[in-house]
Short mmCIF file of N, CA and C in Angstrom, two decimals:
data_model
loop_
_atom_site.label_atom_id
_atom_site.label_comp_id
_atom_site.label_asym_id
_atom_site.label_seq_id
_atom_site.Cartn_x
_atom_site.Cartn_y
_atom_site.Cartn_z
N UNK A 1 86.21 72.18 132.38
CA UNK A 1 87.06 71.02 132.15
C UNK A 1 86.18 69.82 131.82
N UNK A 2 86.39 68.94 130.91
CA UNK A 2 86.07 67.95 130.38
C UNK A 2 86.22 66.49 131.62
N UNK A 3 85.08 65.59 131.59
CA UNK A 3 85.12 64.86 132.35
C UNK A 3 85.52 63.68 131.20
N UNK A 4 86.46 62.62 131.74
CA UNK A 4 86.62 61.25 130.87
C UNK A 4 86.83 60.37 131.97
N UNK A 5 86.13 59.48 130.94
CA UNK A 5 86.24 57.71 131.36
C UNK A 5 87.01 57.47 130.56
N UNK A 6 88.46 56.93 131.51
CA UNK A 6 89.62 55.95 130.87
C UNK A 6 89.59 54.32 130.99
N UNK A 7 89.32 53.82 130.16
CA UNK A 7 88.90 52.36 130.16
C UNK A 7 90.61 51.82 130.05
N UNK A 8 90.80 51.19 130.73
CA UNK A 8 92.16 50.31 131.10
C UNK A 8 91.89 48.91 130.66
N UNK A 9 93.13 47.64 130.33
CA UNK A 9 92.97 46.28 130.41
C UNK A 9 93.01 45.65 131.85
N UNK A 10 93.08 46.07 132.37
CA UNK A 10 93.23 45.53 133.92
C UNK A 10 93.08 46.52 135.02
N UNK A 11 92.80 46.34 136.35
CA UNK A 11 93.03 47.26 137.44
C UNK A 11 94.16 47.62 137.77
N UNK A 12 95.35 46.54 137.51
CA UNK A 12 96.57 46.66 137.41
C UNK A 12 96.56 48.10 136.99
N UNK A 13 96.68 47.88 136.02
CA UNK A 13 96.86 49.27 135.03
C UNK A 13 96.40 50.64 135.10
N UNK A 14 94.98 50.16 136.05
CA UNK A 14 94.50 51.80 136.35
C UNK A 14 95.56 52.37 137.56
N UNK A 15 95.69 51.22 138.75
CA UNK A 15 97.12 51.65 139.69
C UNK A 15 97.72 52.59 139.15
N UNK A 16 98.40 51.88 138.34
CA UNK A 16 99.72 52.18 137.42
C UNK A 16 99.52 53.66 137.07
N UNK A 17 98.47 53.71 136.32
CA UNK A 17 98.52 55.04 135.59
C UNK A 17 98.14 55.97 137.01
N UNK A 18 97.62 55.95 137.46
CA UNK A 18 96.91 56.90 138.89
C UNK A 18 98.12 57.16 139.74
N UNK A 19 98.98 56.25 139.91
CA UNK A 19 99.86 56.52 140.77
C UNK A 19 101.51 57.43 140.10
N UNK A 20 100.87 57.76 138.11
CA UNK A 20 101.90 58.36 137.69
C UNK A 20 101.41 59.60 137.34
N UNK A 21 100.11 59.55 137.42
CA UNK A 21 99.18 60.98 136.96
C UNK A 21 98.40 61.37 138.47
N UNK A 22 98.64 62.08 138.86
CA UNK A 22 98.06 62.81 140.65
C UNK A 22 96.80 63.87 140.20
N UNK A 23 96.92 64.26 139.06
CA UNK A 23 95.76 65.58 138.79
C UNK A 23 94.99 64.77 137.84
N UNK A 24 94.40 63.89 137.48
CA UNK A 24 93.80 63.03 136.80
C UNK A 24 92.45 62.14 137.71
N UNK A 25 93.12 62.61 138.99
CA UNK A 25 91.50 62.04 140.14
C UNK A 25 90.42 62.58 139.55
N UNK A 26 90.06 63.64 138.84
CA UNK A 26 88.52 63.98 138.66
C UNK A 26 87.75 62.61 137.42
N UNK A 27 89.01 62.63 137.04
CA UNK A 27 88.35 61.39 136.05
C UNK A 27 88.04 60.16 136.65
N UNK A 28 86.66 59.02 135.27
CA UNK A 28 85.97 58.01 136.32
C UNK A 28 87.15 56.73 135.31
N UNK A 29 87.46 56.12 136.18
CA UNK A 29 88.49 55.08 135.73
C UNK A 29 87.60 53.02 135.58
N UNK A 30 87.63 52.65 134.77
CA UNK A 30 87.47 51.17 134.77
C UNK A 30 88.23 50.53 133.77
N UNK A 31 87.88 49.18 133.64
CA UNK A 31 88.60 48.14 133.55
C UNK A 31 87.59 47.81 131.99
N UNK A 32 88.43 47.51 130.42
CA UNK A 32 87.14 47.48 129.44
C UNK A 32 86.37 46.09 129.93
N UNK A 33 86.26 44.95 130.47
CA UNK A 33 85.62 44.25 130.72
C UNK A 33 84.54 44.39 131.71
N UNK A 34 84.55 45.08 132.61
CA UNK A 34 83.54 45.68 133.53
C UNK A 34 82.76 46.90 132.44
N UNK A 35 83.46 47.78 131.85
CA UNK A 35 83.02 48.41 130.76
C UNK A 35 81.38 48.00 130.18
N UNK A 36 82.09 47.23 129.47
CA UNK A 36 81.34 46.04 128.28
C UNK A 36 79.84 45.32 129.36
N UNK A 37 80.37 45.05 130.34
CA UNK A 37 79.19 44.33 131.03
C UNK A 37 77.98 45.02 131.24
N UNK A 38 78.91 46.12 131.91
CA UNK A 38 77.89 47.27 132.56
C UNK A 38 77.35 48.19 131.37
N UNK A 39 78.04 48.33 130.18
CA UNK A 39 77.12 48.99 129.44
C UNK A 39 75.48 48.48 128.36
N UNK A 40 76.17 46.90 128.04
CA UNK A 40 75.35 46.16 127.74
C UNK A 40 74.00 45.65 128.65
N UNK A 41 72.68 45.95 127.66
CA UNK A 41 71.46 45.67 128.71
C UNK A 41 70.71 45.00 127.57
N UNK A 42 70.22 43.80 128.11
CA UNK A 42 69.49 42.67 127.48
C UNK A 42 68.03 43.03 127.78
N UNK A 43 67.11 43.40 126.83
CA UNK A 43 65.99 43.71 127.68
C UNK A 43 65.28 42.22 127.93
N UNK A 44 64.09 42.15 129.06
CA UNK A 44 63.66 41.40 129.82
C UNK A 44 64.38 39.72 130.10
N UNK A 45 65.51 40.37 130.32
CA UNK A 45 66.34 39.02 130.75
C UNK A 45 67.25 39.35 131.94
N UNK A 46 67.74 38.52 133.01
CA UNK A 46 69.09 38.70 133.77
C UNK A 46 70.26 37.86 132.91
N UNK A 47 71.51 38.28 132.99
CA UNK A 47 72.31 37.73 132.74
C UNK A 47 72.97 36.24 134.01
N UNK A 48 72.97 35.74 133.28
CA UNK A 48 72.88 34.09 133.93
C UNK A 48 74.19 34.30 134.92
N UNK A 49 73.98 33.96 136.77
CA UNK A 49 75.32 34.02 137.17
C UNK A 49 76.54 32.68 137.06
N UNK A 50 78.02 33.38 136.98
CA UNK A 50 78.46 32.56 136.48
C UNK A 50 78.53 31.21 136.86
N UNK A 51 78.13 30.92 138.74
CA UNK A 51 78.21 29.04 139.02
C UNK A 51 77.14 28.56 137.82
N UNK A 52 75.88 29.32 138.49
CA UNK A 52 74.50 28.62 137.55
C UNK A 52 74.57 28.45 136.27
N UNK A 53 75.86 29.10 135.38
CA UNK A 53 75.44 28.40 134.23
C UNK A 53 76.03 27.04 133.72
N UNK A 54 76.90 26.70 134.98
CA UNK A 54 77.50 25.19 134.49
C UNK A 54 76.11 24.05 135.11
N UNK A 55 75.41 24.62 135.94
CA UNK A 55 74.16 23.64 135.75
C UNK A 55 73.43 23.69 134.68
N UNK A 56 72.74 25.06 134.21
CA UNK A 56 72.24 24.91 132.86
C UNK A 56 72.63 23.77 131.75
N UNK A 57 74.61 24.42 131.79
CA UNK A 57 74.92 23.77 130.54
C UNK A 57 75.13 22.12 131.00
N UNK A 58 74.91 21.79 132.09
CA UNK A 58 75.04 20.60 132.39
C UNK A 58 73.46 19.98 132.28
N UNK A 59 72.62 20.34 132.71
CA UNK A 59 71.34 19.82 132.29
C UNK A 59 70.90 19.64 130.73
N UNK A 60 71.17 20.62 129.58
CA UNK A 60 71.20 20.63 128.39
C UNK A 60 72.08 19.66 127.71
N UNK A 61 73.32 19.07 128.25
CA UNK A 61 74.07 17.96 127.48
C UNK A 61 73.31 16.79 128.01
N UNK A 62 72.47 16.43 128.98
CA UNK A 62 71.36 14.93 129.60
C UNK A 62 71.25 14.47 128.16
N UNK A 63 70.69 14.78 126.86
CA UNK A 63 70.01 14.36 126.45
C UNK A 63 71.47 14.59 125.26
N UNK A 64 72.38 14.94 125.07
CA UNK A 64 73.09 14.87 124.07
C UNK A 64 74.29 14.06 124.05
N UNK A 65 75.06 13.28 123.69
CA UNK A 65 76.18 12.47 123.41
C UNK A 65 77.63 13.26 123.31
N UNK A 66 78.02 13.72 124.39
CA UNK A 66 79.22 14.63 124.48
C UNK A 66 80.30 13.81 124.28
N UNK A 67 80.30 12.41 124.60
CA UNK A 67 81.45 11.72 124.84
C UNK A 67 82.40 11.52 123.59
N UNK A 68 81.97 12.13 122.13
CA UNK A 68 82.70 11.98 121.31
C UNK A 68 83.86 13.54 121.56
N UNK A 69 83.53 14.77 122.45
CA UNK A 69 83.99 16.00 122.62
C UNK A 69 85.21 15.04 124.29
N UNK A 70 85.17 14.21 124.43
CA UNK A 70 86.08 13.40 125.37
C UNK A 70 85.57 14.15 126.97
N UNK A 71 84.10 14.15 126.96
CA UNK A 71 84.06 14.89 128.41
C UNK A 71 82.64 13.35 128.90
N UNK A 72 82.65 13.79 130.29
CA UNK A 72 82.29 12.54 130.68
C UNK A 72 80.76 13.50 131.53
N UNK A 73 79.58 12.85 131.51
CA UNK A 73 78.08 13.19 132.08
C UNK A 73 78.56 13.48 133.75
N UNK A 74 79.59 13.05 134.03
CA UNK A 74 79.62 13.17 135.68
C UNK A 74 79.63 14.68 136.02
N UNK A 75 78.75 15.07 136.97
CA UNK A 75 78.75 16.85 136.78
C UNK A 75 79.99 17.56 137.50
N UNK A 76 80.90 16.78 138.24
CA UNK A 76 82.67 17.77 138.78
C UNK A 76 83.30 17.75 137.23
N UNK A 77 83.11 16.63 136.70
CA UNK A 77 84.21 16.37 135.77
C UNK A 77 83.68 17.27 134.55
N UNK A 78 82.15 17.48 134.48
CA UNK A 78 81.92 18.31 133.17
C UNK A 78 81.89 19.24 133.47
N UNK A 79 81.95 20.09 135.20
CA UNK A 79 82.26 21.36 135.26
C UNK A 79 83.39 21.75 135.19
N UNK A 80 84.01 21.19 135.28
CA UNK A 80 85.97 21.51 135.13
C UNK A 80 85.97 21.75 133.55
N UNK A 81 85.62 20.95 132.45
CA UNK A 81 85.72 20.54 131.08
C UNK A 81 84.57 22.26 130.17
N UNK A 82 83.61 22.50 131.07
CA UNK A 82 82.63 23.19 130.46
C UNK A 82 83.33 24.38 130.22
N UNK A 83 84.77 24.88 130.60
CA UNK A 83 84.91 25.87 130.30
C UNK A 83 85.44 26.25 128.65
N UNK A 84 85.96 24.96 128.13
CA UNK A 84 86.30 24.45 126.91
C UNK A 84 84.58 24.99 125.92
N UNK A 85 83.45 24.56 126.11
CA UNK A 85 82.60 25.02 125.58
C UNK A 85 82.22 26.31 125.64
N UNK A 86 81.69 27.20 126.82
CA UNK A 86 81.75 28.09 127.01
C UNK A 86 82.84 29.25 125.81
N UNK A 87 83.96 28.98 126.43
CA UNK A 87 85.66 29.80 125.92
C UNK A 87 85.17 29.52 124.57
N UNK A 88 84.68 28.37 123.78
CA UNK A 88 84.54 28.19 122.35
C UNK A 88 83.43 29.35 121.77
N UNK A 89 82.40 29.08 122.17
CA UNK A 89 80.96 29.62 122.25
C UNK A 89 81.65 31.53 122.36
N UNK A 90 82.14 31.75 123.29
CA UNK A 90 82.11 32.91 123.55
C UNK A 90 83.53 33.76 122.72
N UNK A 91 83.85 33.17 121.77
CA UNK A 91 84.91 33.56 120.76
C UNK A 91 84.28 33.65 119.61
N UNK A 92 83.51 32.55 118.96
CA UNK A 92 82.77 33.04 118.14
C UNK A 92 81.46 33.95 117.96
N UNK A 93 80.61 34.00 119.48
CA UNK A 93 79.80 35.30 119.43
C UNK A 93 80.92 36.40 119.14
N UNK A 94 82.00 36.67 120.00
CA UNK A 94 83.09 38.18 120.04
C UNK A 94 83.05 38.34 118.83
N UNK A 95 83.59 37.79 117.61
CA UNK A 95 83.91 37.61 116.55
C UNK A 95 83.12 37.66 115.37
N UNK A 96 81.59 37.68 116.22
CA UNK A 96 80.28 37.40 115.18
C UNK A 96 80.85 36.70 113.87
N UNK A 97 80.96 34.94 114.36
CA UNK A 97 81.23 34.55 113.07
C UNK A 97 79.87 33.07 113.94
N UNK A 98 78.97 33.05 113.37
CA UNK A 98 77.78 32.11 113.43
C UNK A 98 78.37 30.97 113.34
N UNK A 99 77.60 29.86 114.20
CA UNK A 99 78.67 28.17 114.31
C UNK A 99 78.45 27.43 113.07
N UNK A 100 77.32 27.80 112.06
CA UNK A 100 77.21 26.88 110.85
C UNK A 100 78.05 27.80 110.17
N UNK A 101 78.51 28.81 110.43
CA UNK A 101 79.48 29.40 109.21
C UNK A 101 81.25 29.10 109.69
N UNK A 102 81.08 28.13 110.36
CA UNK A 102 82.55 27.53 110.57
C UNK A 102 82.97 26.74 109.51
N UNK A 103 83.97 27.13 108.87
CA UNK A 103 84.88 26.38 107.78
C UNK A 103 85.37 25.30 107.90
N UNK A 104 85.75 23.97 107.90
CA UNK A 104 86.57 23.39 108.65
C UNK A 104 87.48 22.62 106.96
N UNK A 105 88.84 23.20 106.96
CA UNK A 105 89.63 22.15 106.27
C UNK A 105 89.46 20.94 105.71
N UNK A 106 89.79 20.40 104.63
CA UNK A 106 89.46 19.21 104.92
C UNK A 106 90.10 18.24 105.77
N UNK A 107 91.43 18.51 105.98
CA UNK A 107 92.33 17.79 107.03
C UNK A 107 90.86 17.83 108.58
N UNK A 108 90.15 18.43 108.80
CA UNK A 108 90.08 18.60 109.90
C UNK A 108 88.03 18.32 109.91
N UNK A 109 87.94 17.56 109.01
CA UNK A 109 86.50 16.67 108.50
C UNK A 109 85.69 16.34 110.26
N UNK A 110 86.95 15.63 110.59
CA UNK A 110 86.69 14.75 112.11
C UNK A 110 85.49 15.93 113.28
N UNK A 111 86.33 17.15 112.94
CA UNK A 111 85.74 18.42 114.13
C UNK A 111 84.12 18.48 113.67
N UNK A 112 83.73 18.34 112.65
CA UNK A 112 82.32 18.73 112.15
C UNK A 112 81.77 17.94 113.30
N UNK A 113 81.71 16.78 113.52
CA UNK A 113 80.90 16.21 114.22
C UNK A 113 80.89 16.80 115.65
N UNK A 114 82.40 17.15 116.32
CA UNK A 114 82.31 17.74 117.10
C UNK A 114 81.32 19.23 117.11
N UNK A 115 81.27 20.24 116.05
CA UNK A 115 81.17 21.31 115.88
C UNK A 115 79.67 20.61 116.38
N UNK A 116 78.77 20.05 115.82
CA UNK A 116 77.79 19.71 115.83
C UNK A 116 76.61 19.30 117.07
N UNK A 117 77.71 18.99 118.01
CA UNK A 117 77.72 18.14 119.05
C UNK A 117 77.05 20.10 120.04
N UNK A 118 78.20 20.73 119.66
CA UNK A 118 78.15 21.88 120.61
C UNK A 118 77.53 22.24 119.96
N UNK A 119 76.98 23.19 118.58
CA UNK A 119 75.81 23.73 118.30
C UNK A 119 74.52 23.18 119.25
N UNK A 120 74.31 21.88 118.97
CA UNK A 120 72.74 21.11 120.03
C UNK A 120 73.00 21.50 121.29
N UNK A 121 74.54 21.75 121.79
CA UNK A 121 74.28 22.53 123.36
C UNK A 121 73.69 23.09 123.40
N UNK A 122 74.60 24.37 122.67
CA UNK A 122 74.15 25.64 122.31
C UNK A 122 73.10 26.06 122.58
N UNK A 123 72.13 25.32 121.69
CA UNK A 123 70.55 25.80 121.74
C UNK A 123 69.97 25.12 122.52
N UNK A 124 70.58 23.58 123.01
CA UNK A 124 69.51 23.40 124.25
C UNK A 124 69.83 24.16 125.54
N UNK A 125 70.97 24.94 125.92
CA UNK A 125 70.80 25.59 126.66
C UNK A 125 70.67 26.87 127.04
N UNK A 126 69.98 27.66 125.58
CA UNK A 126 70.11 28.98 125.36
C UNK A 126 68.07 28.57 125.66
N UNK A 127 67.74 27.60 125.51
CA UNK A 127 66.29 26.98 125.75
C UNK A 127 65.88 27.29 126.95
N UNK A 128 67.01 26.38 127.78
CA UNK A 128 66.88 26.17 128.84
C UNK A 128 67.07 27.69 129.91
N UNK A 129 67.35 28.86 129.24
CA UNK A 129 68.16 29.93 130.11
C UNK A 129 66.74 30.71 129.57
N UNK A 130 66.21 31.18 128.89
CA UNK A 130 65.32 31.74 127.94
C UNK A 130 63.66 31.07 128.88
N UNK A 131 64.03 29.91 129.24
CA UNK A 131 62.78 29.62 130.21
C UNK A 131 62.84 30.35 130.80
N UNK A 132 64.05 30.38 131.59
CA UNK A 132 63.87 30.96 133.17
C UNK A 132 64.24 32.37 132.81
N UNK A 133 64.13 33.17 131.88
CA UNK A 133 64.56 34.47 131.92
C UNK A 133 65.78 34.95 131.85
N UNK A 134 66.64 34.02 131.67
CA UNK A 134 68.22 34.73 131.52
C UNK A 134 68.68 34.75 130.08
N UNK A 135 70.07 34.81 130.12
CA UNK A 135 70.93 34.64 128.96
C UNK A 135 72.18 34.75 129.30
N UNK A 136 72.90 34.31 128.44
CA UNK A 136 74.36 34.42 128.44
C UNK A 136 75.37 35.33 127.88
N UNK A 137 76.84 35.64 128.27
CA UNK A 137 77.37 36.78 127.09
C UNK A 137 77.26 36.09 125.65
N UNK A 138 77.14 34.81 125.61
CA UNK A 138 77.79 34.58 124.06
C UNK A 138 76.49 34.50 123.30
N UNK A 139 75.11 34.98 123.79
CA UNK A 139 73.74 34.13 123.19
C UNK A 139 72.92 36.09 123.23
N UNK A 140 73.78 36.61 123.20
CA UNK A 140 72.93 38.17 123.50
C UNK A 140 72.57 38.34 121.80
N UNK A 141 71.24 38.31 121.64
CA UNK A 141 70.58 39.11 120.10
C UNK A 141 70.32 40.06 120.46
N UNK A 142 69.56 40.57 121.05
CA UNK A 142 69.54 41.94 120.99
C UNK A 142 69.38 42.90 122.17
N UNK A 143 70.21 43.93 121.91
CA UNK A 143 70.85 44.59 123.46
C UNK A 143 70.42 46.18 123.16
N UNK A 144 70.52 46.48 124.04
CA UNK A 144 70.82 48.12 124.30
C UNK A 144 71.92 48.49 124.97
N UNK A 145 72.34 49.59 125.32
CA UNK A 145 73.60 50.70 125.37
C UNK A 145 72.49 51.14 127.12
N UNK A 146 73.38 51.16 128.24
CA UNK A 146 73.19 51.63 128.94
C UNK A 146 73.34 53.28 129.33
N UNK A 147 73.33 53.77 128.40
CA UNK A 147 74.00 55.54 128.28
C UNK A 147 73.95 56.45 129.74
N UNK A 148 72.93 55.79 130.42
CA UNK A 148 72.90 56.67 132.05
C UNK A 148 74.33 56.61 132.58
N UNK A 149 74.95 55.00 131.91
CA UNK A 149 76.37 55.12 133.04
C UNK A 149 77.70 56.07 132.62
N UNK A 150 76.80 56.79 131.46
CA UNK A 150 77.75 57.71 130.84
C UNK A 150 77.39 59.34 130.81
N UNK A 151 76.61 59.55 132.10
CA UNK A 151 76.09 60.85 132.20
C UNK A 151 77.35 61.67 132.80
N UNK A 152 77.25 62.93 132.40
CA UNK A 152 78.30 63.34 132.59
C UNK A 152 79.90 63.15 132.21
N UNK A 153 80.00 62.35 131.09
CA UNK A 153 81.06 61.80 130.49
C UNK A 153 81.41 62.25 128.96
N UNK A 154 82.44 63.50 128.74
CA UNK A 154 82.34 63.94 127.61
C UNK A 154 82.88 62.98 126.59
N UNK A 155 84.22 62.45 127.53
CA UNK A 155 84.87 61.34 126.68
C UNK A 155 85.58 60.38 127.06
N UNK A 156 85.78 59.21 126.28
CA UNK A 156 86.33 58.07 126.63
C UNK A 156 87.68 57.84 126.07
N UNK A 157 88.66 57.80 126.90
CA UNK A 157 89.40 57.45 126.40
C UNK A 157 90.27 55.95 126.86
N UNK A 158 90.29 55.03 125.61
CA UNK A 158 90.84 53.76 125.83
C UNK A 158 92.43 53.53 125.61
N UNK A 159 93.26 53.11 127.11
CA UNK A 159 94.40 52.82 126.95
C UNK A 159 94.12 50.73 126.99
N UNK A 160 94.13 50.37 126.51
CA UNK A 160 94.38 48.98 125.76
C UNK A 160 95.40 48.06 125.54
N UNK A 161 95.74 47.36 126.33
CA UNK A 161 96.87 45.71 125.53
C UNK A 161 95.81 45.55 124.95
N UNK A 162 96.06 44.74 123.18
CA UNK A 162 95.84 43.79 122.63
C UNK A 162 94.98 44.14 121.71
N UNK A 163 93.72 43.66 121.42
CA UNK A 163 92.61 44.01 120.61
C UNK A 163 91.04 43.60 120.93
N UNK A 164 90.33 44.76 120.08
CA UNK A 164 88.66 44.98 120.88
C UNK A 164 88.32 43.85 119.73
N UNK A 165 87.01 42.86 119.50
CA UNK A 165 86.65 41.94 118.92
C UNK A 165 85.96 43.03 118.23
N UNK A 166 84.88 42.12 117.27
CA UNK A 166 83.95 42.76 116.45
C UNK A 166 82.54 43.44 117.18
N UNK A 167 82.51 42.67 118.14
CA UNK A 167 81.23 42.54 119.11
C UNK A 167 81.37 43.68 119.70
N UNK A 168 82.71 44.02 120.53
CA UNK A 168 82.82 45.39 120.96
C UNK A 168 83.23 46.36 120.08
N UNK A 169 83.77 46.35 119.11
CA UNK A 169 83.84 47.81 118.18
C UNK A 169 82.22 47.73 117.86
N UNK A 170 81.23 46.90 117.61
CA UNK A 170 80.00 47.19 117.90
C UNK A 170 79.67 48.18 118.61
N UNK A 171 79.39 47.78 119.90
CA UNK A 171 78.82 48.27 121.45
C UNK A 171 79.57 49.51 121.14
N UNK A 172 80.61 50.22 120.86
CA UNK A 172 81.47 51.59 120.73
C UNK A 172 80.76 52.09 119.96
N UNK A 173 80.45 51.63 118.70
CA UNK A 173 79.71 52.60 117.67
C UNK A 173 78.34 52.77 117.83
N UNK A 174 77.93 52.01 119.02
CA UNK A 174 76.39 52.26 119.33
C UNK A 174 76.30 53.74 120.06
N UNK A 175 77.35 53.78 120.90
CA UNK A 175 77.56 54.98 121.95
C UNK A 175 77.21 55.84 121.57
N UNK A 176 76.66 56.76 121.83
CA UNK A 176 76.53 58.01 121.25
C UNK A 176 76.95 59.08 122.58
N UNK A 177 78.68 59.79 122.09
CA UNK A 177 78.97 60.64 122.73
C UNK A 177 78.99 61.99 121.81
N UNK A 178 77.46 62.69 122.21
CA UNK A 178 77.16 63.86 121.57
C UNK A 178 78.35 65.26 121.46
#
């Protein structure tokens, strides 16, 4: 018998299905976001934990002029606000669409400056993480495939709400299930 990993959108969902399938225990069950984490490996870096990186990204705006993005240097008020950068940042890595290759309308001229504002984050705090040995999900160049966590795993099968980005139909086609 064939062993599979069923990747679910939620834990919710693995419940769900486990408690309608009883002969399905031999299989290894997760969640695709735990997936994705755990299969992705950055070599000689940790991935940055999530409090510490609102200090990072808060030390990296010191020297930049955010106040035109309407967020204020006080560090409660720019950690509440940082998730707005972050959520931005980490849609266009998913998406692999690069921040100078953002289009902007002309109705919408005003955002460049903004766009601009967060690129100089960007890199001052991909600087600042790269000192100390880390990185972030949205700043990963180049990764490897953890394949040990797939020993013994003939196949995967993904039950899914919604849709995989570009970044992860990536990481899938890296897999190699022989």
């Amino acid at each position: 018998d064939e062993m599979k990993l069923k990747l679910f959108s939620t834990k919710r969902q693995i419940r769900k299905y486990l408690s309608e399938f009883d002969n399905s225990i031999l299989d290894k069950y997760s969640t695709i976001g735990e997936f994705f984490q755990n299969m992705i490996v950055v070599p000689q870096k940790k991935m940055i934990d999530k409090e510490f990186r609102k200090i990072y990204l808060f030390k990296a705006i010191q020297e930049i002029d955010i106040s035109k993005l309407g967020f204020k240097k006080e560090f409660l008020s720019f950690a509440k606000n940082s998730e707005f950068i972050f959520g931005f940042l980490r849609e266009l890595f998913l998406e692999k669409v690069d921040i100078d290759n953002v289009v902007l309308a002309d109705t919408y001229l005003e955002f460049e400056e903004h766009l601009e504002i967060i690129k100089k984050t960007k890199q001052k705090y991909k600087e600042l993480l790269e000192k100390d040995g880390y990185t972030d999900n949205f700043l990963i160049d180049e990764y490897g495939i953890n394949s040990k966590l797939l020993d013994g795993i003939d196949k995967i099968e993904i039950f899914f709400d919604g849709y995989l980005s570009k970044f992860e139909i990536e990481v899938l086609d890296k897999i190699d299930m022989k």
